[in-house]
Short mmCIF file of C-alpha atoms in Angstrom, two decimals:
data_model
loop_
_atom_site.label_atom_id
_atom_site.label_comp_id
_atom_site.label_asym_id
_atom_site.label_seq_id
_atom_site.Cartn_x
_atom_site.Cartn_y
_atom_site.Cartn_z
CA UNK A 13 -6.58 25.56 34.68
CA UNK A 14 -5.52 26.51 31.38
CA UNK A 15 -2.30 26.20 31.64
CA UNK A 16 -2.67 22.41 32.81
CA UNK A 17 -4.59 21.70 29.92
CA UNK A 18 -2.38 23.40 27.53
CA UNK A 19 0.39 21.48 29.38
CA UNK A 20 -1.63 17.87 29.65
CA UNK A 21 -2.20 18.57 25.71
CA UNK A 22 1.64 19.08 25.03
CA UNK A 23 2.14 15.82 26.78
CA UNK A 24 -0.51 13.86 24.38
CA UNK A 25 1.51 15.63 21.24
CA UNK A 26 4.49 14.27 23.22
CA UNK A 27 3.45 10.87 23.68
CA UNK A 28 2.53 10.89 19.89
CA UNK A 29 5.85 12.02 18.58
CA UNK A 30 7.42 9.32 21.06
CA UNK A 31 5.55 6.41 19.56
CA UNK A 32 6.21 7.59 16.13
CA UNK A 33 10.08 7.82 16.56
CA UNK A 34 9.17 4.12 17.92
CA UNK A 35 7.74 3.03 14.76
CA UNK A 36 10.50 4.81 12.78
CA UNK A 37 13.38 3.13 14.54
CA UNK A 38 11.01 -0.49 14.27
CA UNK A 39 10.57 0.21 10.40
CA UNK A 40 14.48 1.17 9.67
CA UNK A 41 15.58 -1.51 11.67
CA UNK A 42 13.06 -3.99 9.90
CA UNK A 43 14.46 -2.96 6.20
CA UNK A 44 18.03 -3.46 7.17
CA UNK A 45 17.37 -7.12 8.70
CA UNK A 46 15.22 -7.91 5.74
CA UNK A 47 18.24 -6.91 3.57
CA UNK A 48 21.22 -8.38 5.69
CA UNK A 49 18.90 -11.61 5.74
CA UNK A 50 18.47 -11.46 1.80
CA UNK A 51 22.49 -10.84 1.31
CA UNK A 52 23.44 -13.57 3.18
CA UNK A 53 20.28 -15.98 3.16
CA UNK A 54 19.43 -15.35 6.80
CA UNK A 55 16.56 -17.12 7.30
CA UNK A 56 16.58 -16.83 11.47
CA UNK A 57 17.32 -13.14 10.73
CA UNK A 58 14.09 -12.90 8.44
CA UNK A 59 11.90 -14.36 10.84
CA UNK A 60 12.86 -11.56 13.22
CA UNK A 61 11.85 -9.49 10.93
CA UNK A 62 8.42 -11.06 10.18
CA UNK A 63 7.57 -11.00 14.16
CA UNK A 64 8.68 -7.59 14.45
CA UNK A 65 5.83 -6.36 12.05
CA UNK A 66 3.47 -6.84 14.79
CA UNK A 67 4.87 -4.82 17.21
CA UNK A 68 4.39 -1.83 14.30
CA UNK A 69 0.90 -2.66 13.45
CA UNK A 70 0.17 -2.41 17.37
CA UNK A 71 1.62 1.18 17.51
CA UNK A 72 -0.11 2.08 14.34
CA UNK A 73 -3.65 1.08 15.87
CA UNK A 74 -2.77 3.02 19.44
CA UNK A 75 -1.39 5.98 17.37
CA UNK A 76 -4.61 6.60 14.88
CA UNK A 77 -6.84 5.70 18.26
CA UNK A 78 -4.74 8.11 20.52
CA UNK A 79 -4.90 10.73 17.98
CA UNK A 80 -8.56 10.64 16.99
CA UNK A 81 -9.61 10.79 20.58
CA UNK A 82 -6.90 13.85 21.16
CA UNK A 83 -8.60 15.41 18.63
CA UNK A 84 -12.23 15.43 19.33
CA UNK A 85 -11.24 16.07 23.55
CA UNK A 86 -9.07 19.39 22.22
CA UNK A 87 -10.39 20.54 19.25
CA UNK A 88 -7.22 21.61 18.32
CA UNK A 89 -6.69 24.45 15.64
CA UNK A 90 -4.23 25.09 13.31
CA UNK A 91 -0.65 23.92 13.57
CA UNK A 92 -2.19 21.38 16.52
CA UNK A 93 -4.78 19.75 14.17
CA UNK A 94 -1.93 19.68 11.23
CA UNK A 95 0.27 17.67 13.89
CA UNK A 96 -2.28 15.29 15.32
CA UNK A 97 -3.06 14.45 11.69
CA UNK A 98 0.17 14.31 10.47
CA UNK A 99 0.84 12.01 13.16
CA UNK A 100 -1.84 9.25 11.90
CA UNK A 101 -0.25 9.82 8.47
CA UNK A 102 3.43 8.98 9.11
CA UNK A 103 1.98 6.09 11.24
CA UNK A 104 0.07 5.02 8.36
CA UNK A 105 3.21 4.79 6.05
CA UNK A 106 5.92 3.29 8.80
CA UNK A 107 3.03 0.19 8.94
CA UNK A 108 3.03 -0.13 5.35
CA UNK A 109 7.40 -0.01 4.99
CA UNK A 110 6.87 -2.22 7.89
CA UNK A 111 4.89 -4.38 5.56
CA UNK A 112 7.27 -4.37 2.90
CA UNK A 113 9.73 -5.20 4.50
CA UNK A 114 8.09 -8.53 6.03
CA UNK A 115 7.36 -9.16 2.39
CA UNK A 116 10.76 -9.33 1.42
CA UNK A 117 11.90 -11.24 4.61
CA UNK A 118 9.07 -13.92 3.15
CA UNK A 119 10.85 -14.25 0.20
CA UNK A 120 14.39 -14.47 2.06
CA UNK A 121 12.73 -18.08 3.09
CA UNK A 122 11.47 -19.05 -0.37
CA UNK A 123 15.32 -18.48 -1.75
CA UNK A 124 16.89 -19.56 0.38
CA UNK A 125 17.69 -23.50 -0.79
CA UNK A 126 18.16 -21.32 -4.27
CA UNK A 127 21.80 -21.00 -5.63
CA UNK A 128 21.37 -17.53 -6.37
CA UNK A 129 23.36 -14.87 -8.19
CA UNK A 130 25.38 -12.82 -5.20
CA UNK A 131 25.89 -9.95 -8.03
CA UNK A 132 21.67 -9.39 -8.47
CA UNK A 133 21.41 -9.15 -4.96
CA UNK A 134 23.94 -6.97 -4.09
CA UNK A 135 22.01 -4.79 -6.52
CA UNK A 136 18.87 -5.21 -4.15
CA UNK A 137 21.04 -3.86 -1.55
CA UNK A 138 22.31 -0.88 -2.90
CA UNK A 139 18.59 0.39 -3.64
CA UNK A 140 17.80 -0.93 0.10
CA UNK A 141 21.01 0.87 0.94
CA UNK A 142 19.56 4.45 -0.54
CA UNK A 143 15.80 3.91 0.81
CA UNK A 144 17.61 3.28 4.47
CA UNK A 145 19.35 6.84 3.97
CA UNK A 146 15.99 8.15 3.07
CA UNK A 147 14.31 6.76 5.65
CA UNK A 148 17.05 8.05 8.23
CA UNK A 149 16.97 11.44 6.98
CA UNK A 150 12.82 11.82 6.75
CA UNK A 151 12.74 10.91 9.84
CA UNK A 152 15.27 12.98 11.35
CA UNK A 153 13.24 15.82 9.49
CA UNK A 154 10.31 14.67 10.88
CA UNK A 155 11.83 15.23 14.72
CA UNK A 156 12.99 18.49 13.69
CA UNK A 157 10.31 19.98 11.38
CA UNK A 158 13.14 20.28 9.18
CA UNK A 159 10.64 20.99 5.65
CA UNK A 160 14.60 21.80 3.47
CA UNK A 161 15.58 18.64 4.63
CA UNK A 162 12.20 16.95 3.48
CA UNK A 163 12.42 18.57 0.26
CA UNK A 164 15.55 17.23 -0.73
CA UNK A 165 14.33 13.47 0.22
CA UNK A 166 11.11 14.52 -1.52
CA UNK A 167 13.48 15.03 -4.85
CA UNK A 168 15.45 12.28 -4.33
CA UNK A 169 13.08 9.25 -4.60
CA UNK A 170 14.15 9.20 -8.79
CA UNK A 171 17.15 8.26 -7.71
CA UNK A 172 16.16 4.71 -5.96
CA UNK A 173 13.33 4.46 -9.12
CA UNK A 174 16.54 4.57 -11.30
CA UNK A 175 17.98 1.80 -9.76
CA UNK A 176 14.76 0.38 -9.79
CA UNK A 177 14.55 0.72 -13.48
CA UNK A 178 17.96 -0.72 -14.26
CA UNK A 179 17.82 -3.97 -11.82
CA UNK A 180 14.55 -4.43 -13.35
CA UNK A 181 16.19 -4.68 -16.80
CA UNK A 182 19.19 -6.89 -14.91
CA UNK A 183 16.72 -8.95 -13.85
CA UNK A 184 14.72 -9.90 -16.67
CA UNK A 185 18.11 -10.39 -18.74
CA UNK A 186 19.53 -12.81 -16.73
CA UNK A 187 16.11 -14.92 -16.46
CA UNK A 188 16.26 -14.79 -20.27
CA UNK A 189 20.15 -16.49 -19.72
CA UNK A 190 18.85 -19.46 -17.91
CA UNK A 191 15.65 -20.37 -17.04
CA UNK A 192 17.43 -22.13 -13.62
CA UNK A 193 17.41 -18.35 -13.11
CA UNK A 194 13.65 -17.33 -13.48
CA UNK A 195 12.24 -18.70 -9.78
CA UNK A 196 15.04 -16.37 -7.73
CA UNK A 197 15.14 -13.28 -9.96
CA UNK A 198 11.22 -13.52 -9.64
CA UNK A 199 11.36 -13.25 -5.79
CA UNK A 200 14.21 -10.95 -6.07
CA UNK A 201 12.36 -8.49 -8.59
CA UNK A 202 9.37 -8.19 -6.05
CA UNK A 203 11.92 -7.45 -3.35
CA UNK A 204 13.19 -5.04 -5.85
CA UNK A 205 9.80 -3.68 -6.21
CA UNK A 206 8.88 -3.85 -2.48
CA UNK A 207 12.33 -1.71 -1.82
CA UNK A 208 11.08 1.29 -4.11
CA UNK A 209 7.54 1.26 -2.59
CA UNK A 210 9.25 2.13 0.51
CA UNK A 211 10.77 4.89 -0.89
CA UNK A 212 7.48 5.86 -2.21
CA UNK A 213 6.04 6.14 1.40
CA UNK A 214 9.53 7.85 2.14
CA UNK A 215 8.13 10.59 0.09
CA UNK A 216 4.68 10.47 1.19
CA UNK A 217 6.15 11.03 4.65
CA UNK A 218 8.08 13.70 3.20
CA UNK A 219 5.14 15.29 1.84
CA UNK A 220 3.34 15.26 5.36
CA UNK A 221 5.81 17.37 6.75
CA UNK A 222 5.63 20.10 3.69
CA UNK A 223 1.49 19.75 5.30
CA UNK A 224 2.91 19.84 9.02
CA UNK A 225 5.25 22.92 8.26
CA UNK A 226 3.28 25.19 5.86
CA UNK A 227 -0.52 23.66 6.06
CA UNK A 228 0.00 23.07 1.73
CA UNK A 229 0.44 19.53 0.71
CA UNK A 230 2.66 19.78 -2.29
CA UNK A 231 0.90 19.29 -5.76
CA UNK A 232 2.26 18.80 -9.20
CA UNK A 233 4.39 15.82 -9.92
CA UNK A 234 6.81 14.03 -7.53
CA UNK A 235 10.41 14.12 -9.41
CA UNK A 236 9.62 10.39 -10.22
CA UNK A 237 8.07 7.71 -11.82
CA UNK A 238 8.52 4.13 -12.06
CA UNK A 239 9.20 3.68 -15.42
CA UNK A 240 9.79 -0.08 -14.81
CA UNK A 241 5.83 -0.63 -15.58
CA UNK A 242 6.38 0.43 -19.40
CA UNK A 243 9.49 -1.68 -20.07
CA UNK A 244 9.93 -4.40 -21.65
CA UNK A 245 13.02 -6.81 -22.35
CA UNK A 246 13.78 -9.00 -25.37
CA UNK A 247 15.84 -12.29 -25.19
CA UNK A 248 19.33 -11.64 -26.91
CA UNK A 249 18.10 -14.22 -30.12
CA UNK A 250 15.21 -12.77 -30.46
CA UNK B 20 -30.70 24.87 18.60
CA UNK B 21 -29.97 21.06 19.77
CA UNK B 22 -31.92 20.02 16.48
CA UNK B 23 -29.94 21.74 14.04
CA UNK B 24 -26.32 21.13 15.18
CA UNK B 25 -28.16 17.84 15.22
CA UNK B 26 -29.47 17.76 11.67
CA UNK B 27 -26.32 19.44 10.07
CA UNK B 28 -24.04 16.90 12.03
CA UNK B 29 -26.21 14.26 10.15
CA UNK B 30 -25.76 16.12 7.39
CA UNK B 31 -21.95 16.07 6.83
CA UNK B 32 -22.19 12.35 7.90
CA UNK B 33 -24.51 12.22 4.80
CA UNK B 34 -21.94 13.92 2.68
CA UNK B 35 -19.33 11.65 3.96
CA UNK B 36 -21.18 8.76 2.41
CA UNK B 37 -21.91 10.08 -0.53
CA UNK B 38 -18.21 10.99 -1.10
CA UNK B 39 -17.18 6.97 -0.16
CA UNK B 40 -20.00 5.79 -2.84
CA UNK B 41 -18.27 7.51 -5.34
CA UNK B 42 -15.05 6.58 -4.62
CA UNK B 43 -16.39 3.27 -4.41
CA UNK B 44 -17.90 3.21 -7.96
CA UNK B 45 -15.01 4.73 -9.48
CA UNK B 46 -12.48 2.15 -8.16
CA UNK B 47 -15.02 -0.54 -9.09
CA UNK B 48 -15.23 1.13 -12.15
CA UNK B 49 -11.03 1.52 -12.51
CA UNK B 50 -10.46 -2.51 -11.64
CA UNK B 51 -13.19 -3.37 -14.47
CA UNK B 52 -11.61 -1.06 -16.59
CA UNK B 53 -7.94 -2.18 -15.91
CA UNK B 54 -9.11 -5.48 -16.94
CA UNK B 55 -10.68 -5.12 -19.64
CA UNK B 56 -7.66 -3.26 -21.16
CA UNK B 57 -5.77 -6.09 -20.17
CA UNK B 58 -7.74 -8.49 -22.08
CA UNK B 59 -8.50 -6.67 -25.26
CA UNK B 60 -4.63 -4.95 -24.89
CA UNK B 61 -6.74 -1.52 -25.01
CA UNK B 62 -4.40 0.64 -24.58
CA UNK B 63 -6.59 3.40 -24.77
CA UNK B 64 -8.67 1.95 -22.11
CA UNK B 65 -6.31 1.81 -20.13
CA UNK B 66 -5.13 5.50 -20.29
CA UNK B 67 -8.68 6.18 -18.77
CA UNK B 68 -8.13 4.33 -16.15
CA UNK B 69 -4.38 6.32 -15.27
CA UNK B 70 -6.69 9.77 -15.58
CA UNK B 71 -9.53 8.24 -13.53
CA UNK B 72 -6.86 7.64 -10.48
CA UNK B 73 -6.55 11.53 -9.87
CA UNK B 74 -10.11 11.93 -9.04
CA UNK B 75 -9.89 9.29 -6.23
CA UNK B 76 -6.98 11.05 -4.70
CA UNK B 77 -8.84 14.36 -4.91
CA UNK B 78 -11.98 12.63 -3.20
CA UNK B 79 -9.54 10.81 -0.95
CA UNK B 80 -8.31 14.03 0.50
CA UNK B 81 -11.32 15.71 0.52
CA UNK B 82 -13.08 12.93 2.74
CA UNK B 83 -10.06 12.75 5.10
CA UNK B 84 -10.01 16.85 5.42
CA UNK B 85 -13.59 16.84 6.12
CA UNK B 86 -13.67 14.01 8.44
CA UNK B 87 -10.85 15.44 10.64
CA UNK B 88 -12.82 19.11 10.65
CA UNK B 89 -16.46 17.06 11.72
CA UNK B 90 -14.47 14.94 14.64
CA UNK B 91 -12.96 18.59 15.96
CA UNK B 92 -16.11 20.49 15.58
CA UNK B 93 -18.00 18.20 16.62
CA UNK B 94 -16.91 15.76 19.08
CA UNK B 95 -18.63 12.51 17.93
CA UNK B 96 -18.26 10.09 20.33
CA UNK B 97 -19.15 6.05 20.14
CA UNK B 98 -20.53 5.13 17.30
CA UNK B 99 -20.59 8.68 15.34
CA UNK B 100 -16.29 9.05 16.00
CA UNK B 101 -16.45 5.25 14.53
CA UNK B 102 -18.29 6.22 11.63
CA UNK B 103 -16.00 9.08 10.90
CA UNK B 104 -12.88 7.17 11.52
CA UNK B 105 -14.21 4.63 9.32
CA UNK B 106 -14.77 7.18 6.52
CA UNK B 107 -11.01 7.77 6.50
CA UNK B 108 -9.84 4.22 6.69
CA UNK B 109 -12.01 3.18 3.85
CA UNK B 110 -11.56 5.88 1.54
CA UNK B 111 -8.08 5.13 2.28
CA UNK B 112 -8.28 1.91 1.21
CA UNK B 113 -10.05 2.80 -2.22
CA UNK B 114 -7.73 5.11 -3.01
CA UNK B 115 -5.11 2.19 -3.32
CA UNK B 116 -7.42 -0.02 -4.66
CA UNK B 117 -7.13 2.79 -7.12
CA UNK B 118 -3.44 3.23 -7.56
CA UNK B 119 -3.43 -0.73 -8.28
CA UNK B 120 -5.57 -0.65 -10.72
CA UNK B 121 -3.52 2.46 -12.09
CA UNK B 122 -0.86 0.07 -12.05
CA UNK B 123 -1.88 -2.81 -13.91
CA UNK B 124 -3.52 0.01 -16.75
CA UNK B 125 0.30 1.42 -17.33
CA UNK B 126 1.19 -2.21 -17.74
CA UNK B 127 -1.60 -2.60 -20.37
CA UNK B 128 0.39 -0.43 -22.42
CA UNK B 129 3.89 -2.16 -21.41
CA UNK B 130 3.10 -5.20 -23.02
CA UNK B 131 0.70 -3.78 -26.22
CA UNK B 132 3.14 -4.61 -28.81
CA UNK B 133 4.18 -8.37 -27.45
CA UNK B 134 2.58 -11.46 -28.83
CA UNK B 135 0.98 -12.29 -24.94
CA UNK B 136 -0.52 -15.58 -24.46
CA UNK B 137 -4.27 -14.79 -24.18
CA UNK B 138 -4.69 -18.11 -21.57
CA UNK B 139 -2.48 -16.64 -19.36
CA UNK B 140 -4.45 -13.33 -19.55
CA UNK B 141 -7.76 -15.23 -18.59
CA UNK B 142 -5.78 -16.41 -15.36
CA UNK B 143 -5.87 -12.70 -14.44
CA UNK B 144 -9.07 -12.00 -15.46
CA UNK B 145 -10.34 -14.67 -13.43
CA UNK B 146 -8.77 -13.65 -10.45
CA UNK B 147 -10.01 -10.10 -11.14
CA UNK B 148 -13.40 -10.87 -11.59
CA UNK B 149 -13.61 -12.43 -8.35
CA UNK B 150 -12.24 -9.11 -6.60
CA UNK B 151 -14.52 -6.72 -8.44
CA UNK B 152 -17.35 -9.43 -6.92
CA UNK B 153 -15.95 -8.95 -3.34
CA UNK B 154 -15.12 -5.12 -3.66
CA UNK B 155 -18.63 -4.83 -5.00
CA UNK B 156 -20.52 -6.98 -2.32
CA UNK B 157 -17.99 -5.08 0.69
CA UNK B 158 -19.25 -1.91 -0.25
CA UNK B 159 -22.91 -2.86 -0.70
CA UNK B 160 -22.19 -3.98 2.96
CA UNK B 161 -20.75 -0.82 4.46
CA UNK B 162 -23.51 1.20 2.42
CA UNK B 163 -25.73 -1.22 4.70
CA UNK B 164 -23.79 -1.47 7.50
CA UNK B 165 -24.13 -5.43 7.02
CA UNK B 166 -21.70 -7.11 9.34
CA UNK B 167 -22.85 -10.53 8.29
CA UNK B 168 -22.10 -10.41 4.60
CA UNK B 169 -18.83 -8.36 5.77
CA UNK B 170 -17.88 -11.48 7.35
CA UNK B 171 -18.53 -13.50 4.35
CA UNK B 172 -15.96 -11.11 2.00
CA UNK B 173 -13.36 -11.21 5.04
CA UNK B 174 -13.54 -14.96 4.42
CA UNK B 175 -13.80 -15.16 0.84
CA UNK B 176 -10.01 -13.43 0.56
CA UNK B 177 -8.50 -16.72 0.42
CA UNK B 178 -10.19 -17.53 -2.81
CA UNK B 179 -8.35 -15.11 -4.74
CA UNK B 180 -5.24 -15.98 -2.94
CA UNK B 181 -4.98 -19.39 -3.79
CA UNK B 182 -5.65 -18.13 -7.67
CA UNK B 183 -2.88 -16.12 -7.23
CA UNK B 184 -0.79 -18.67 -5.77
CA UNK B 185 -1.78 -21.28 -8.72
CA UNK B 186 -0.84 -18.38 -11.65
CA UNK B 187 2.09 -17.69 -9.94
CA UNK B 188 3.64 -20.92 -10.49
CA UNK B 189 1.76 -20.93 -14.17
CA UNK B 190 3.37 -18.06 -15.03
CA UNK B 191 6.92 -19.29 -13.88
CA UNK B 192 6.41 -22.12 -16.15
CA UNK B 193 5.51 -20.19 -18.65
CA UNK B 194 8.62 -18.03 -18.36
CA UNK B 195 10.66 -20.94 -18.36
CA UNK B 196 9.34 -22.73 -21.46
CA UNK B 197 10.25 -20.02 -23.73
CA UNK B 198 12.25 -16.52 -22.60
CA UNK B 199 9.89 -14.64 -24.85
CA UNK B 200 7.63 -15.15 -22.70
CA UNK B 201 9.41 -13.53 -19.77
CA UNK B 202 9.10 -9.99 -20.08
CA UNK B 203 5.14 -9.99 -20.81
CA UNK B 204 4.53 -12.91 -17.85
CA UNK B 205 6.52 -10.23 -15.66
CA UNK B 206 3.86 -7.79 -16.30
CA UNK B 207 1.41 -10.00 -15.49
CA UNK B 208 3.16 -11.01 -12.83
CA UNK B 209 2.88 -7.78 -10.93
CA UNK B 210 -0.72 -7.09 -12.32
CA UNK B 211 -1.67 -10.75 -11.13
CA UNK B 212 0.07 -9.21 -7.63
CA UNK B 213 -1.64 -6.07 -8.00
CA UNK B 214 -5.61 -7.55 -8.16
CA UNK B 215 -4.22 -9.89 -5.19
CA UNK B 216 -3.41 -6.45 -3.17
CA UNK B 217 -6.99 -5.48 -4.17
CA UNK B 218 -8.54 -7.90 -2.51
CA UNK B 219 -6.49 -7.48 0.74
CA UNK B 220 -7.71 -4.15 0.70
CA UNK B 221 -11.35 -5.21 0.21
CA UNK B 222 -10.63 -7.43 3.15
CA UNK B 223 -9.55 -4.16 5.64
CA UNK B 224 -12.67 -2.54 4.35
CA UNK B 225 -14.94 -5.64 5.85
CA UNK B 226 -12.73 -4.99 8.87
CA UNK B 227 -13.54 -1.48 9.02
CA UNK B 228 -16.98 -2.87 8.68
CA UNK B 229 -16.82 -4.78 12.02
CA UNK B 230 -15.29 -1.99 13.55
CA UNK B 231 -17.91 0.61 13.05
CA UNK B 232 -20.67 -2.03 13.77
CA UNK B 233 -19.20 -3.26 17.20
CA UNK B 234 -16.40 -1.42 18.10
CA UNK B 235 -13.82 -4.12 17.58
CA UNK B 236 -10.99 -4.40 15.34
CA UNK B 237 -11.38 -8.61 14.72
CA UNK B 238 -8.22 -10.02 15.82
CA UNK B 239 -6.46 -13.04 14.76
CA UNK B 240 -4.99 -13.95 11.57
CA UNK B 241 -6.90 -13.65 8.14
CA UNK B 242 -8.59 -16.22 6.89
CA UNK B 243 -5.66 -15.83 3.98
CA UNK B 244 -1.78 -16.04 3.04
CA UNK B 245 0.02 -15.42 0.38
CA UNK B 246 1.82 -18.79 -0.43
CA UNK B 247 3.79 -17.33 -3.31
CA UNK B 248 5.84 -15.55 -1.09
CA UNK B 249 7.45 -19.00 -0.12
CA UNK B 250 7.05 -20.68 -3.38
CA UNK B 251 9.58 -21.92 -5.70
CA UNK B 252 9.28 -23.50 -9.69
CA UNK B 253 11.84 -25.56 -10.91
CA UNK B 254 12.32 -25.34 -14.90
CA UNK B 255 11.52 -28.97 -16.35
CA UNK B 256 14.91 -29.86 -17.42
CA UNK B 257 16.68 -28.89 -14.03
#
């Protein structure tokens, strides 16, 4: 008997791990459509993207229900509970880069009768490009407990607020230039802003599994910070 | 025996509530504060308002640890596992109601030293005033366990939306009647974003709200949408 629950327990952990790596591949998949769509004004391929946010939002709500009922049937201890939880936590941020990404297939639409600079929004994509490789790799260490692996995405989130920081900068210069500018670099600086959010829940995730792994949730400060809400730009005659 | 698992179980519900009350006031308190700032370009105000933010987290944390321990110890079921799940969503949700308010306090100190037009600044206020009244009324109604006037904030989102949507496009013409006035409408921009977000929050808290009462997540679509998203200014001359 105890083995079978032991067993029928594993297979609830199992069935949890299986819809996360769902909502994983849903959310990565999401940010690169959002982005193709952006680069080349996909508007079919943003849609996609908009519908698919449901599907994530549905496996969010089974996974926090399916893991709140796993919990108070096993009482699990330990390592278990750390899982189950961890589990409603990684959810919790795949629905939200889910989210984001919707947001910036939204604005894909608004631009899209825009003549807009190809050089800003290739800038877009390279910070979409570096939260994609974050994404990949947290949740790669996610499916393997790997906590070095989540450490290293943990300190590598300055790098896409860098980017952040300097298209923010790019942006605000070139609306300055011409105010035909100011409508498109105002999407394109909350898509800008939308990207680095996701690599803020890229580090929350990576932060869950430092919890998972050890049972510590790391304190002090994450290697970042958007600088981007302090700065200001000045038109070139001013 | 029965009475005192009984009474202690009530107990840590108890606690549970008290812990969401004072999240609640101090993200009330935050989102006045943030405001204010704004307004009267307090910077000093606003740096409260960044050292207020680490209390919610620590309360955040606390309520989630807690609730977790009480669902395996105690294996609530119906509406006591609903009231405990709810404990977690919400404080969840005041925690970012938190980290937005955060946000628009470090942009208080962003745009100190610019000349800011102060009409534009109302626009915000306005909008913000009308959260604080709907974060305010949602938690009076989960303190209550009101569904009714839940319902009433999950319909009042739109409201603050459709300010949003109107500053939006008052800010982009703004920005493109003079480029000083780009990098301070930015800001606002985002903190005009920001209160928006607050008020979608406030809106999953009167969802929570139905859930613990009935059991039911509502479905359908919100009562709500972002129009900015899609929209577009044109500067005068184009």
């Amino acid at each position: 008997m105890s083995d079978h629950i032991v067993s029928s327990y594993d297979n609830d952990l199992e069935n949890l791990r299986r819809s996360i790596s769902e909502m994983g591949g849903i959310a990565e998949k999401m940010v690169a459509d959002a982005t193709d769509a952006l680069v080349r004004r996909d508007t079919a391929l943003a849609q996609s993207v908009i519908v698919a946010d449901k599907r994530l939002d549905t496996l969010q709500h089974q996974i926090e229900e399916r893991a709140v009922l796993l919990i108070a049937k096993r009482q699990p201890l330990a390592i278990d509970l750390r899982e189950t939880i961890s589990a409603i936590r990684v959810s919790g941020d795949l629905e939200r880069i889910g989210d984001l990404a919707k947001n910036v297939a939204k604005r894909v639409v608004a631009i899209s009768d825009q003549a807009v600079g190809q050089k800003i929004i290739v800038g877009v994509k390279h910070m979409s490009d570096l939260a994609q490789a974050q994404l990949k790799d947290i949740l790669d260490a996610y499916a393997a407990r790997d906590i070095k692996s989540s450490r290293d995405v943990w300190e590598r989130d300055g790098e896409i607020d860098a980017l952040y920081n300097s298209l923010f900068r790019e942006l605000l210069t070139y609306m300055m230039e011409d105010p035909r500018n100011i409508s498109f670099c105002t999407h394109l600086l909350f898509c800008a802003k939308n990207v680095e959010r996701i690599g803020d829940h890229t580090t929350n995730i990576a932060e869950t599994i430092q919890y998972l792994v050890t049972g510590e949730t790391p304190t002090g400060d994450r290697p970042k910070d958007d600088a981007s809400n302090y700065t200001t730009v000045e038109p070139a005659g001013a």
